[in-house]
Amino acid sequence: MTDFDVIIRGGTVVTATDTMRADVGIRAGKIVSLSDKLTGAAKTIDASGLLVMPGGIDSHVHLAQPAFGGPAMADGFETGTRSAIAGGTTTVIPFALQPRGTSLRHAVTDYHREADGQSFCDYGFHLIISDPTASVLSQELPALVDDGYTSFKVFMTYDDLVLNDRQLLDVFSCARDCKALVMVHCEGYDAIKFMTERLESAGKTAPYYHALSRPESVEREATHRAISHAELTDVPIMVVHVSGREPMEQIRWAQNKGLKIYAETCPQYVALTADDLKGLNMDESGGKYICSPPPRDEQSWDAIWSGIQTGVFQTFSSDHCPFYYEGSEGKLNPKARTSFRWVPNGIPGVETRLQILYSKGVVEGRISVNEFVALTSTNHAKMYGLYPQKGSIGPGFDADIVLWDPSRREVISQSLMHHGADYTPYEGMAVVGWPVMTLLRGKVVAEDGRITGEKGDGQFLKRSLSPFAA
Ligand code: DUC
Ligand code: ZN
Ligand code: ZN
């Protein structure tokens, strides 16, 4: 009889608050002991020279979701979660999207069908509300929140998803009653439509014009509007995928005013720029980088870092929203070649999120390793009702762990990826720091680029209410 199923020996344990030399003892999928020296396990993993950190939690990924008005996604649950564990992420929170005119409960059932038995990592669902009818607001949402779907997402743009101001206010007010947390996509619908039509009539249809069709002012205006609606309805909100200084400053202003406005940013806003979208026509690679909000410029990177360093942002998520580049379902599909307007919006990134933040953040001296853990794991667990089951290393937490080689140098490339997409937007980026082993509830599910877990290892997570929504 051994005391532990697994001991992780000789590593440096890093949490959001502490860094310590300790062995980690695991039993029945849970961390049960942290101590100077542990013995007596069926399996011992040598972590000398490695950081032992909580598995990444990526609270913003899209899997098996029909495109925002276009082709099928490159990742369902099998490939998307396989990519997650290869990159050191052990929990993802994708979205169950309500198509207009349908019930949200049906949408949730459909997404469960996609995920159940297919997932390599644990998962929950946020609810995308595109049709806030009286019955959705008064019956479906309260019942779904009770069932563990404790966060919503609403859009201020996209033909099929946009909510008008009255609808936003109705959803915010419902969230206040249900104690759910609302994530808001802040870009103004009419301004984007106006700019898109103007650019197209001037023949400006190449991928780069996607960025010009939705400049930072469009995001700033919508961010301010969402904040004002949140203030009016007295409800906390999470502004997702913030791309640059102007929206960030709106959030900082609101936070300084005492409003409960939270914010997320993503790798593309510290690693890509609108120049990546440049290309004379669709055959050049610009379309690979089309996502919304679009990447801005290097001054925006500095602004985002200042927001990270001063606590404006609580979470760093991938916004993994993968489409193929080639082929009839890809960003180069025939209709998409006629204008940037038809290129599906989104890029893959669940597998490279941690490496980009570690390299640009910790290695380049912008954040501490403890802040890295907070931004990639702990804060997501706290924000979305998974704490203290997930998000740290200590007795009682699920043994979701990434062993991290802090000095390993790699160059990100499609050949290393496990996602379904046929490219990575970060191709050629040199990074320092790489995940070498991922454990999900005590089981080794990825090791040095090899997947050792199985489809179906991942479990659905019924989430508690967010303490940040209260
Ligand atoms: N919003 C997202 O959250 N992801 C991808 C595209 C988008 O508009
Ligand atoms: Zn969005
Ligand atoms: Zn997204």
JSON list of C-alpha atoms and ligand atoms in Angstrom, two decimals, residues 60 62 68 95 153 155 158 185 187 214 240-241 291-293 319 321 345-346, ligand 1:
[
{"chain": "A", "resi": 60, "resn": "HIS", "atom": "CA", "xyz": [-12.30, 31.89, -23.76]},
{"chain": "A", "resi": 62, "resn": "HIS", "atom": "CA", "xyz": [-14.60, 28.42, -29.32]},
{"chain": "A", "resi": 68, "resn": "PHE", "atom": "CA", "xyz": [-19.70, 33.94, -37.24]},
{"chain": "A", "resi": 95, "resn": "PHE", "atom": "CA", "xyz": [-19.43, 28.60, -25.63]},
{"chain": "A", "resi": 153, "resn": "LYS", "atom": "CA", "xyz": [-21.62, 36.22, -23.56]},
{"chain": "A", "resi": 155, "resn": "PHE", "atom": "CA", "xyz": [-22.22, 40.68, -28.76]},
{"chain": "A", "resi": 158, "resn": "TYR", "atom": "CA", "xyz": [-22.31, 40.64, -36.08]},
{"chain": "A", "resi": 185, "resn": "HIS", "atom": "CA", "xyz": [-17.86, 41.65, -27.07]},
{"chain": "A", "resi": 187, "resn": "GLU", "atom": "CA", "xyz": [-17.40, 46.59, -31.05]},
{"chain": "A", "resi": 214, "resn": "ARG", "atom": "CA", "xyz": [-13.15, 48.26, -37.07]},
{"chain": "A", "resi": 240, "resn": "VAL", "atom": "CA", "xyz": [-13.37, 40.31, -23.33]},
{"chain": "A", "resi": 241, "resn": "HIS", "atom": "CA", "xyz": [-10.55, 40.38, -25.90]},
{"chain": "A", "resi": 291, "resn": "CYS", "atom": "CA", "xyz": [-9.84, 38.15, -35.92]},
{"chain": "A", "resi": 292, "resn": "SER", "atom": "CA", "xyz": [-11.99, 40.60, -34.04]},
{"chain": "A", "resi": 293, "resn": "PRO", "atom": "CA", "xyz": [-11.14, 42.95, -32.56]},
{"chain": "A", "resi": 319, "resn": "ASP", "atom": "CA", "xyz": [-9.85, 33.42, -27.79]},
{"chain": "A", "resi": 321, "resn": "CYS", "atom": "CA", "xyz": [-11.42, 30.48, -32.68]},
{"chain": "A", "resi": 345, "resn": "ASN", "atom": "CA", "xyz": [-13.14, 35.93, -37.85]},
{"chain": "A", "resi": 346, "resn": "GLY", "atom": "CA", "xyz": [-10.86, 34.09, -35.52]},
{"chain": "B", "resi": 1, "resn": "DUC", "atom": "N1", "xyz": [-15.32, 37.14, -30.98]},
{"chain": "B", "resi": 1, "resn": "DUC", "atom": "C1", "xyz": [-14.78, 36.20, -30.30]},
{"chain": "B", "resi": 1, "resn": "DUC", "atom": "O1", "xyz": [-14.95, 36.17, -29.10]},
{"chain": "B", "resi": 1, "resn": "DUC", "atom": "N2", "xyz": [-14.02, 35.30, -30.87]},
{"chain": "B", "resi": 1, "resn": "DUC", "atom": "C2", "xyz": [-13.73, 35.29, -32.23]},
{"chain": "B", "resi": 1, "resn": "DUC", "atom": "C3", "xyz": [-14.40, 36.26, -33.04]},
{"chain": "B", "resi": 1, "resn": "DUC", "atom": "C4", "xyz": [-15.18, 37.23, -32.28]},
{"chain": "B", "resi": 1, "resn": "DUC", "atom": "O2", "xyz": [-15.70, 38.14, -32.84]}
]
